[in-house]
Short mmCIF file of C-alpha atoms (C1' of nucleotides) in Angstrom, two decimals:
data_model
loop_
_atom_site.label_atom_id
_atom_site.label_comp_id
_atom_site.label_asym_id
_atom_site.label_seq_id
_atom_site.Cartn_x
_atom_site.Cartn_y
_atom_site.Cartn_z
CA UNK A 6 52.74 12.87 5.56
CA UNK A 7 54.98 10.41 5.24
CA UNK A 8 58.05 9.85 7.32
CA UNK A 9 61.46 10.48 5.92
CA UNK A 10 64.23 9.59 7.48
CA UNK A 11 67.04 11.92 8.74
CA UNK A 12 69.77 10.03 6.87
CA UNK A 13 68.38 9.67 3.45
CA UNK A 14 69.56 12.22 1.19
CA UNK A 15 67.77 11.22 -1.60
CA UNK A 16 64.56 11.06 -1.88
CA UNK A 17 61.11 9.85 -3.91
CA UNK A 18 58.97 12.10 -6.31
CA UNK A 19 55.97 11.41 -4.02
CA UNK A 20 58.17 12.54 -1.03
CA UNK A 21 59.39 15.59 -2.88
CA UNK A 22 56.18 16.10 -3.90
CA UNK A 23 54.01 15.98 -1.02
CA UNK A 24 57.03 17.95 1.51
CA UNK A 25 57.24 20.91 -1.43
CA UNK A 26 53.49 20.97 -1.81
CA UNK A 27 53.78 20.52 -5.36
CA UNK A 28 52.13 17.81 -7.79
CA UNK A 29 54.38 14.95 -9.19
CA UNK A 30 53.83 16.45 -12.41
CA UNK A 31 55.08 19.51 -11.63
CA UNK A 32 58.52 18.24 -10.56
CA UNK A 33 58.76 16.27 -14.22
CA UNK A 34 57.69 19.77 -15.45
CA UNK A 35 60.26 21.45 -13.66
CA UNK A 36 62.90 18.94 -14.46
CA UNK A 37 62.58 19.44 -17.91
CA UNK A 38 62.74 23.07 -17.97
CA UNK A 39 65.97 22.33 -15.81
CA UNK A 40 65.04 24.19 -12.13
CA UNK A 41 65.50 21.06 -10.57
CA UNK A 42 67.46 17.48 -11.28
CA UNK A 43 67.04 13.72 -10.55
CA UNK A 44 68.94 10.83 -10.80
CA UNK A 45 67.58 7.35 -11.47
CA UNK A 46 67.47 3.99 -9.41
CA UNK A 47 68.34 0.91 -11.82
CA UNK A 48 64.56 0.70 -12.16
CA UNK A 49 64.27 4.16 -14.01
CA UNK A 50 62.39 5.92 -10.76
CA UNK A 51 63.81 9.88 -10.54
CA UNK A 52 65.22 10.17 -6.61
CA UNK A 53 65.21 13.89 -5.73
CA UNK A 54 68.40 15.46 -3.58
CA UNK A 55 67.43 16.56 -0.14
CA UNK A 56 67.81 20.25 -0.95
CA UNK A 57 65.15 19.89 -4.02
CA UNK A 58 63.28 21.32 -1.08
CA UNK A 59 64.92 23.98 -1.08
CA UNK A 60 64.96 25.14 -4.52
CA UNK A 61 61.05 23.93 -4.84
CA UNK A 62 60.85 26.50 -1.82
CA UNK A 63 62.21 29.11 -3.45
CA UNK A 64 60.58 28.25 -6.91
CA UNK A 65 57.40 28.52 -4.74
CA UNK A 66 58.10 31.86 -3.01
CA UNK A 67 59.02 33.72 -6.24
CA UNK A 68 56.10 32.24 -7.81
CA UNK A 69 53.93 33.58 -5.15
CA UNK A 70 55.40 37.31 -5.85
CA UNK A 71 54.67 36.90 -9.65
CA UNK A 72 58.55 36.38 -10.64
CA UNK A 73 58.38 33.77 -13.72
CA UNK A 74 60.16 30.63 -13.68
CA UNK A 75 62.54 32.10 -16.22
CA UNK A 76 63.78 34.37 -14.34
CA UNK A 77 63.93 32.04 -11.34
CA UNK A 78 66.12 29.68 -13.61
CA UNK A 79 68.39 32.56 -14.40
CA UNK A 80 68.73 33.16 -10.35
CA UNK A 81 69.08 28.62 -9.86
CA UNK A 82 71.41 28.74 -12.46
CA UNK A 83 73.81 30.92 -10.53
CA UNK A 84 74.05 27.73 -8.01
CA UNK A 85 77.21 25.44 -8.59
CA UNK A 86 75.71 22.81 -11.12
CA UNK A 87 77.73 20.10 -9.88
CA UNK A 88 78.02 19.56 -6.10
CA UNK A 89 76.24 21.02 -3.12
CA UNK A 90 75.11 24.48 -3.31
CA UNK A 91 77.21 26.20 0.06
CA UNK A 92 75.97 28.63 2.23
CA UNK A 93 78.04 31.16 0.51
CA UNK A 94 75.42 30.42 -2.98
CA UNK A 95 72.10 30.54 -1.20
CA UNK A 96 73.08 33.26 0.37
CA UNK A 97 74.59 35.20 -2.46
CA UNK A 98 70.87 34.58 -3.95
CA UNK A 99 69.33 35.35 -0.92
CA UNK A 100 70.67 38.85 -1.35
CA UNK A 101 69.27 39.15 -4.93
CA UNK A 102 66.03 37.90 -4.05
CA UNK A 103 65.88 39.78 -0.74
CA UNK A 104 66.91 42.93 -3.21
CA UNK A 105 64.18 42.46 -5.53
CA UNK A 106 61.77 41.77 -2.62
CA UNK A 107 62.51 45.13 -1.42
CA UNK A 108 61.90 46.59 -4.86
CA UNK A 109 58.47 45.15 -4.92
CA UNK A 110 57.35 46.56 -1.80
CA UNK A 111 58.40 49.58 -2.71
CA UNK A 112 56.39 49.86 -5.49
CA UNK A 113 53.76 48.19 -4.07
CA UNK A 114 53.86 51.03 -0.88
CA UNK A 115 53.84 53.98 -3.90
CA UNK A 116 51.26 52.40 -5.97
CA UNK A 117 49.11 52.21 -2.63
CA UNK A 118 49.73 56.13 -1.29
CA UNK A 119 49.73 57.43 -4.88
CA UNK A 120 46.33 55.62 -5.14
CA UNK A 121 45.10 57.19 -2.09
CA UNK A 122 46.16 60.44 -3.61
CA UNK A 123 44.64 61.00 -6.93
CA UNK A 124 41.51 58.53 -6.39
CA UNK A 125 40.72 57.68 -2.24
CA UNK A 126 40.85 62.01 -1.97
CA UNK A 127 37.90 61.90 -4.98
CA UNK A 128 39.86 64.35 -7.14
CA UNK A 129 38.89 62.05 -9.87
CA UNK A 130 41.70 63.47 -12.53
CA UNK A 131 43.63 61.30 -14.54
CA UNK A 132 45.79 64.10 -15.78
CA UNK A 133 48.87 63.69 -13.50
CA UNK A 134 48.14 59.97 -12.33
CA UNK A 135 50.43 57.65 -12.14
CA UNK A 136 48.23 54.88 -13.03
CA UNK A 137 47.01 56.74 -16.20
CA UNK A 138 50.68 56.66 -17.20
CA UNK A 139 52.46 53.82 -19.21
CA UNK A 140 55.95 54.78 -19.20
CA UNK A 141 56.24 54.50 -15.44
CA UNK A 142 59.30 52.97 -13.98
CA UNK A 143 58.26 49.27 -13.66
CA UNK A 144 55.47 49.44 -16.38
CA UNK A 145 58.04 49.31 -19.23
CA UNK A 146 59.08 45.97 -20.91
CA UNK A 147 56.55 44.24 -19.11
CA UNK A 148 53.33 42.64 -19.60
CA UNK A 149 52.60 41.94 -15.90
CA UNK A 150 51.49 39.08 -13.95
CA UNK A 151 48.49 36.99 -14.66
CA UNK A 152 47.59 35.69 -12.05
CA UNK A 153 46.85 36.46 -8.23
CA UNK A 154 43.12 34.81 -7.06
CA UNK B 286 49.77 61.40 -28.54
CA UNK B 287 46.56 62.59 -29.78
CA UNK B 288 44.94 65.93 -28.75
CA UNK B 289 41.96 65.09 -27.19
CA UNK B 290 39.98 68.12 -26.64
CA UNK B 291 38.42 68.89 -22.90
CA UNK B 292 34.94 69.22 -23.55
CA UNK B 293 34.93 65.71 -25.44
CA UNK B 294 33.62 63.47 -23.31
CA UNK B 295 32.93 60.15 -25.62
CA UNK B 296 36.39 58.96 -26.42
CA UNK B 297 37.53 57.10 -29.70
CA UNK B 298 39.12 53.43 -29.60
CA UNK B 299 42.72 54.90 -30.95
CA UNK B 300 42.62 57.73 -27.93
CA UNK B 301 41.86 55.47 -25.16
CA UNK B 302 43.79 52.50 -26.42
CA UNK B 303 46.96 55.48 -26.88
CA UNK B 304 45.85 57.05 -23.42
CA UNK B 305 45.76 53.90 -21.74
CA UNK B 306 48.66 52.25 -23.03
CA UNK B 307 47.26 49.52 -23.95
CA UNK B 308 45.81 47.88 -27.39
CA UNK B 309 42.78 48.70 -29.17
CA UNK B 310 42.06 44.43 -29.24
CA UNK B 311 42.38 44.82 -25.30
CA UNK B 312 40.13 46.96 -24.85
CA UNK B 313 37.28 44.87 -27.12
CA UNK B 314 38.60 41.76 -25.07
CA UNK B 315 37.91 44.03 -21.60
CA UNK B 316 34.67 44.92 -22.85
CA UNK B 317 33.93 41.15 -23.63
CA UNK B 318 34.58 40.25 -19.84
CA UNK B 319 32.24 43.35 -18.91
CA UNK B 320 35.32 45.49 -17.68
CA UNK B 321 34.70 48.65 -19.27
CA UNK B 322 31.40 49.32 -22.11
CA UNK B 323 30.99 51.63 -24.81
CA UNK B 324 28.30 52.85 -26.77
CA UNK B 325 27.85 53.03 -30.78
CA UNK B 326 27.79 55.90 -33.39
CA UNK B 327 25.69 55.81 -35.76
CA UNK B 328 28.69 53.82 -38.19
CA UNK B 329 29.07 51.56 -35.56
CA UNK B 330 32.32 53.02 -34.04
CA UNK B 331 32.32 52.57 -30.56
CA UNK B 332 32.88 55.50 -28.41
CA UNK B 333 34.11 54.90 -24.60
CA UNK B 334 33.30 57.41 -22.07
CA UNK B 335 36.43 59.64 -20.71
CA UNK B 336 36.28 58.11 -17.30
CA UNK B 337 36.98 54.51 -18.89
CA UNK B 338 40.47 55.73 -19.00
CA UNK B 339 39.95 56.26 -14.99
CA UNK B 340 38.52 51.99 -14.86
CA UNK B 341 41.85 51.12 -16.99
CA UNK B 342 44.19 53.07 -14.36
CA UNK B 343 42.63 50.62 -11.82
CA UNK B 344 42.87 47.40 -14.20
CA UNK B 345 46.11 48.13 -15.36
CA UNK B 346 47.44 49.07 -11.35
CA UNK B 347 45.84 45.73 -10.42
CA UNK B 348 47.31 43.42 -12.61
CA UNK B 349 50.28 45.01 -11.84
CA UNK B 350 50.26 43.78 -8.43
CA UNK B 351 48.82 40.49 -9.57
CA UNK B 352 45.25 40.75 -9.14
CA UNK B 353 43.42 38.53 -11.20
CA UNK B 354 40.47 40.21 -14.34
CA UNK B 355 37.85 37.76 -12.06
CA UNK B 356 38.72 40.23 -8.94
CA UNK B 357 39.10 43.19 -11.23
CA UNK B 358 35.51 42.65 -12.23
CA UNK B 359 34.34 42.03 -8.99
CA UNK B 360 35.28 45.25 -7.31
CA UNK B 361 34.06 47.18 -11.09
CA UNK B 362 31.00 45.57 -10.64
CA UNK B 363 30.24 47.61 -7.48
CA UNK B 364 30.58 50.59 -8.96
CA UNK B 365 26.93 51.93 -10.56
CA UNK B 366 26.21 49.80 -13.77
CA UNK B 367 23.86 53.26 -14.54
CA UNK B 368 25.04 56.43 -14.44
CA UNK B 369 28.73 57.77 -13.50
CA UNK B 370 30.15 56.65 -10.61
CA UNK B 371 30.82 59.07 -8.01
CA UNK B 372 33.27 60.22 -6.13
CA UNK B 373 32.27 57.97 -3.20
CA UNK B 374 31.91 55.12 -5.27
CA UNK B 375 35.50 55.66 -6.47
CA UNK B 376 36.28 56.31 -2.99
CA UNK B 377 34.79 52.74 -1.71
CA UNK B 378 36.78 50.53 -4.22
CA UNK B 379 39.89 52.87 -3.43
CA UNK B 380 39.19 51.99 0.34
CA UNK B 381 39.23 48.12 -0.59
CA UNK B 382 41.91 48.24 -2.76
CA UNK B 383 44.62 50.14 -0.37
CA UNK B 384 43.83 47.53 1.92
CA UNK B 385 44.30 44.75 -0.32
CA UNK B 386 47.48 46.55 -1.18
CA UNK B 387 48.30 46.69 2.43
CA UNK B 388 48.20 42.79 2.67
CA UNK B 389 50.26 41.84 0.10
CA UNK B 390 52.90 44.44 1.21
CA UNK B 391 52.52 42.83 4.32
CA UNK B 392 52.65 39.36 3.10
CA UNK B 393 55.83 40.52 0.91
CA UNK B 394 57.60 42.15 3.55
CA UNK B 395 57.45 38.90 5.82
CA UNK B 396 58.39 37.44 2.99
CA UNK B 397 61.51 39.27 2.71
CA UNK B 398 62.72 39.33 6.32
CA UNK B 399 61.80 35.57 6.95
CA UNK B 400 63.72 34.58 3.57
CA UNK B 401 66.60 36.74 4.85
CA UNK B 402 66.32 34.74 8.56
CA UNK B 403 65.65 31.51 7.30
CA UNK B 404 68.13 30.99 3.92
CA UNK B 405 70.47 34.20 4.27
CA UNK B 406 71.82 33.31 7.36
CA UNK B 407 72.79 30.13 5.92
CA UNK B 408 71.30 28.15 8.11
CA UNK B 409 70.06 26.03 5.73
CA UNK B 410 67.03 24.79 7.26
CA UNK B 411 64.09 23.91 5.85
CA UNK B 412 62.40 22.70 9.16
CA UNK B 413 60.91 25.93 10.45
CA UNK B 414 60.98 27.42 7.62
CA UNK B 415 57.83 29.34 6.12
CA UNK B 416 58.41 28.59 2.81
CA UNK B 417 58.50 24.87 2.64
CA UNK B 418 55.60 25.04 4.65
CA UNK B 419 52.75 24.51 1.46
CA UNK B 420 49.94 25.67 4.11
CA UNK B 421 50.41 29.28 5.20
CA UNK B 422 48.37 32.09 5.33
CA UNK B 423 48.51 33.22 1.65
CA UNK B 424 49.16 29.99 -0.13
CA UNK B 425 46.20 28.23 0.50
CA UNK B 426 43.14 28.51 -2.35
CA UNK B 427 45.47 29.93 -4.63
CA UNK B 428 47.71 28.88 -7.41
CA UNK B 429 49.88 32.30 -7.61
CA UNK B 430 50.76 34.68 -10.13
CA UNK B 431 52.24 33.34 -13.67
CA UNK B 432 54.31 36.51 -14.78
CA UNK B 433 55.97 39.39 -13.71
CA UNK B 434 59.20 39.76 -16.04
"C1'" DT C 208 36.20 61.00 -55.65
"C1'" DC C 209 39.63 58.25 -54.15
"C1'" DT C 210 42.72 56.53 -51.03
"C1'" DT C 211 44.19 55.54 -46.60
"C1'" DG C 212 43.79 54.28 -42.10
"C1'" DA C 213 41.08 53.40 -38.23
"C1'" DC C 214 37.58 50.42 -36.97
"C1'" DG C 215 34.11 46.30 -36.96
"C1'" DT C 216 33.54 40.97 -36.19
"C1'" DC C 217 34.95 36.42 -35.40
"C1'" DA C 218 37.97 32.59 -35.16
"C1'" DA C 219 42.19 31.08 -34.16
"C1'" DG C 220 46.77 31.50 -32.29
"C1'" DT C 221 50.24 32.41 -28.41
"C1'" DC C 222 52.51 32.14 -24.02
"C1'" DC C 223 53.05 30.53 -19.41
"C1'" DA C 224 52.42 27.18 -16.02
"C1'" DC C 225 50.71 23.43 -15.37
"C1'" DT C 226 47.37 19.16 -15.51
"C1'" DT C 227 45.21 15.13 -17.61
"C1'" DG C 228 45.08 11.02 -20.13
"C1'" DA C 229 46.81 6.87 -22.16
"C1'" DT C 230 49.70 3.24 -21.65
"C1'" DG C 231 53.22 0.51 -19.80
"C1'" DT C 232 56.62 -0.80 -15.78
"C1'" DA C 233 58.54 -1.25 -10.98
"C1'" DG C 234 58.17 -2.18 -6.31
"C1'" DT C 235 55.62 -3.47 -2.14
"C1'" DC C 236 52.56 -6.03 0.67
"C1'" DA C 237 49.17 -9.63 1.95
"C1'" DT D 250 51.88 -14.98 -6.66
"C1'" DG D 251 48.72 -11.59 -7.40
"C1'" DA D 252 46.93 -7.15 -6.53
"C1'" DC D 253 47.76 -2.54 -5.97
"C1'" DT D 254 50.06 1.63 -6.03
"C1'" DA D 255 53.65 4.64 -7.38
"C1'" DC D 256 56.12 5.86 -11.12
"C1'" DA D 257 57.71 6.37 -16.20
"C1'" DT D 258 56.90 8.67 -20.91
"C1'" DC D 259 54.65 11.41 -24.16
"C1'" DA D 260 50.99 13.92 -26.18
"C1'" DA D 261 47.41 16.70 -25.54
"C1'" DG D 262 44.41 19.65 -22.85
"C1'" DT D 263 43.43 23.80 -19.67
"C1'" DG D 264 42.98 28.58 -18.20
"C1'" DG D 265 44.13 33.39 -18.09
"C1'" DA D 266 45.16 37.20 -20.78
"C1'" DC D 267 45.71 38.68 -24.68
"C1'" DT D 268 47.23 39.04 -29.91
"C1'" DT D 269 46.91 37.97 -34.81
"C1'" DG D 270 44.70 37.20 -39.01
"C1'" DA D 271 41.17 37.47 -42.42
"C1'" DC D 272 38.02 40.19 -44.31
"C1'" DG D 273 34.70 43.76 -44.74
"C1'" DT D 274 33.13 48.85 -43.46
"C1'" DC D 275 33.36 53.73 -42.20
"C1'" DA D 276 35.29 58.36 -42.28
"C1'" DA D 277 38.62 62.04 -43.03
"C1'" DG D 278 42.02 64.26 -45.97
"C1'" DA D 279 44.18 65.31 -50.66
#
DNA sequence: TCTTGACGTCAAGTCCACTTGATGTAGTCA
DNA sequence: TGACTACATCAAGTGGACTTGACGTCAAGA
């Protein structure tokens, strides 16, 4: 990995890149759906701020609980667009995110006992399963994630 | 919602795609990938057995959570390709599937309280933190979900 | 009997999140 | 100076999970 000075606040798409764990082409693809920014050296090369990290860390967090990048816009786009995000804006999304976080496991924790329930105990009825039920709470105006290998 | 009398064991398309929630094309595309089968009347009309609507609970409660149609299949295909499963067969993938649950609550719930440590405190650190580091426990051999709106 | 709707097949389309390829330029190092 | 790599743009391709469309058939009710 290469090294990076302490000083330099901006930084090169390979840098960025490599630190967020992400593929150059996935910070242009980012860029132009507008989750994170560059500015350009007089040679045309993008230079990344310092805290891209950051937001390509959070990108990659809610990714890795299913949240889409839209909605992970919608959250970025709360952030001051010009200047330095403070403390006071991470951690006003912080809040959200650890909020939603929190709703997830939830879920997750009553998917997992209900499951025990009506199919570990072998009662094999569908009839008042949750699972065998579309309208349940987070099951409306969704079409789920796709993806979890 | 249809009346689907109790004796009837061999279910229509409409009834299980209504009972299910999900779309008569979804379940031909599920029987493509080998999720769930059917047999054939004598016009053709396929007619899924009543405890297809149990194997749709599960798909639909894993994708919910993420879980990829490739897993999906792989924990079906455990379950008798002859014959009705039983209740210990139900039992087994139950068994496998709580604790698969029990990870990713776990995962999400470190998640949570780390984010909260690392971000919500304002710290604004991205040294130590887990989620700029691209080679932890879950994130390797894995590209993550795509959607969860 | 006739109509209507559910169903059949198969190809193609969609959406998200990227990746790959083609082609040209900028910067670095021997 | 020349080679090599990183980077730029833009279009097109990929993969998962479906959906839509076109078109023909089967079955139940008036």
């Amino acid at each position: 990995m290469p090294q990076i000075p302490e000083g330099r606040n901006w930084l090169k798409p390979g840098e960025v890149a490599e630190r967020a764990g992400v593929a150059v082409s996935t910070l242009h693809y980012y860029e132009s759906l507008g989750l994170i920014s560059s500015r350009r050296t007089s040679g045309n090369r993008r230079e990344y701020r310092r805290d891209t990290l950051r937001v390509l860390a959070f990108i990659r967090s809610a990714q890795r609980v299913g949240v889409s990048l839209d909605r992970v816009k919608e959250a970025l786009d709360q952030l001051p667009r010009k200047g330095l995000p403070t403390k006071k804006d991470w951690a006003r999304i912080s809040r959200q995110w650890h909020d939603e976080l929190t709703e997830r496991i939830e879920y997750l924790t009553g998917l997992r006992d209900r499951f025990s329930d009506c199919i570990g105990c072998g009662c094999l009825s569908l009839k008042s399963c949750p699972y065998s039920n579309p309208d349940d709470a987070l099951g409306a105006g969704g079409q789920g994630p796709r993806r979890f290998p």
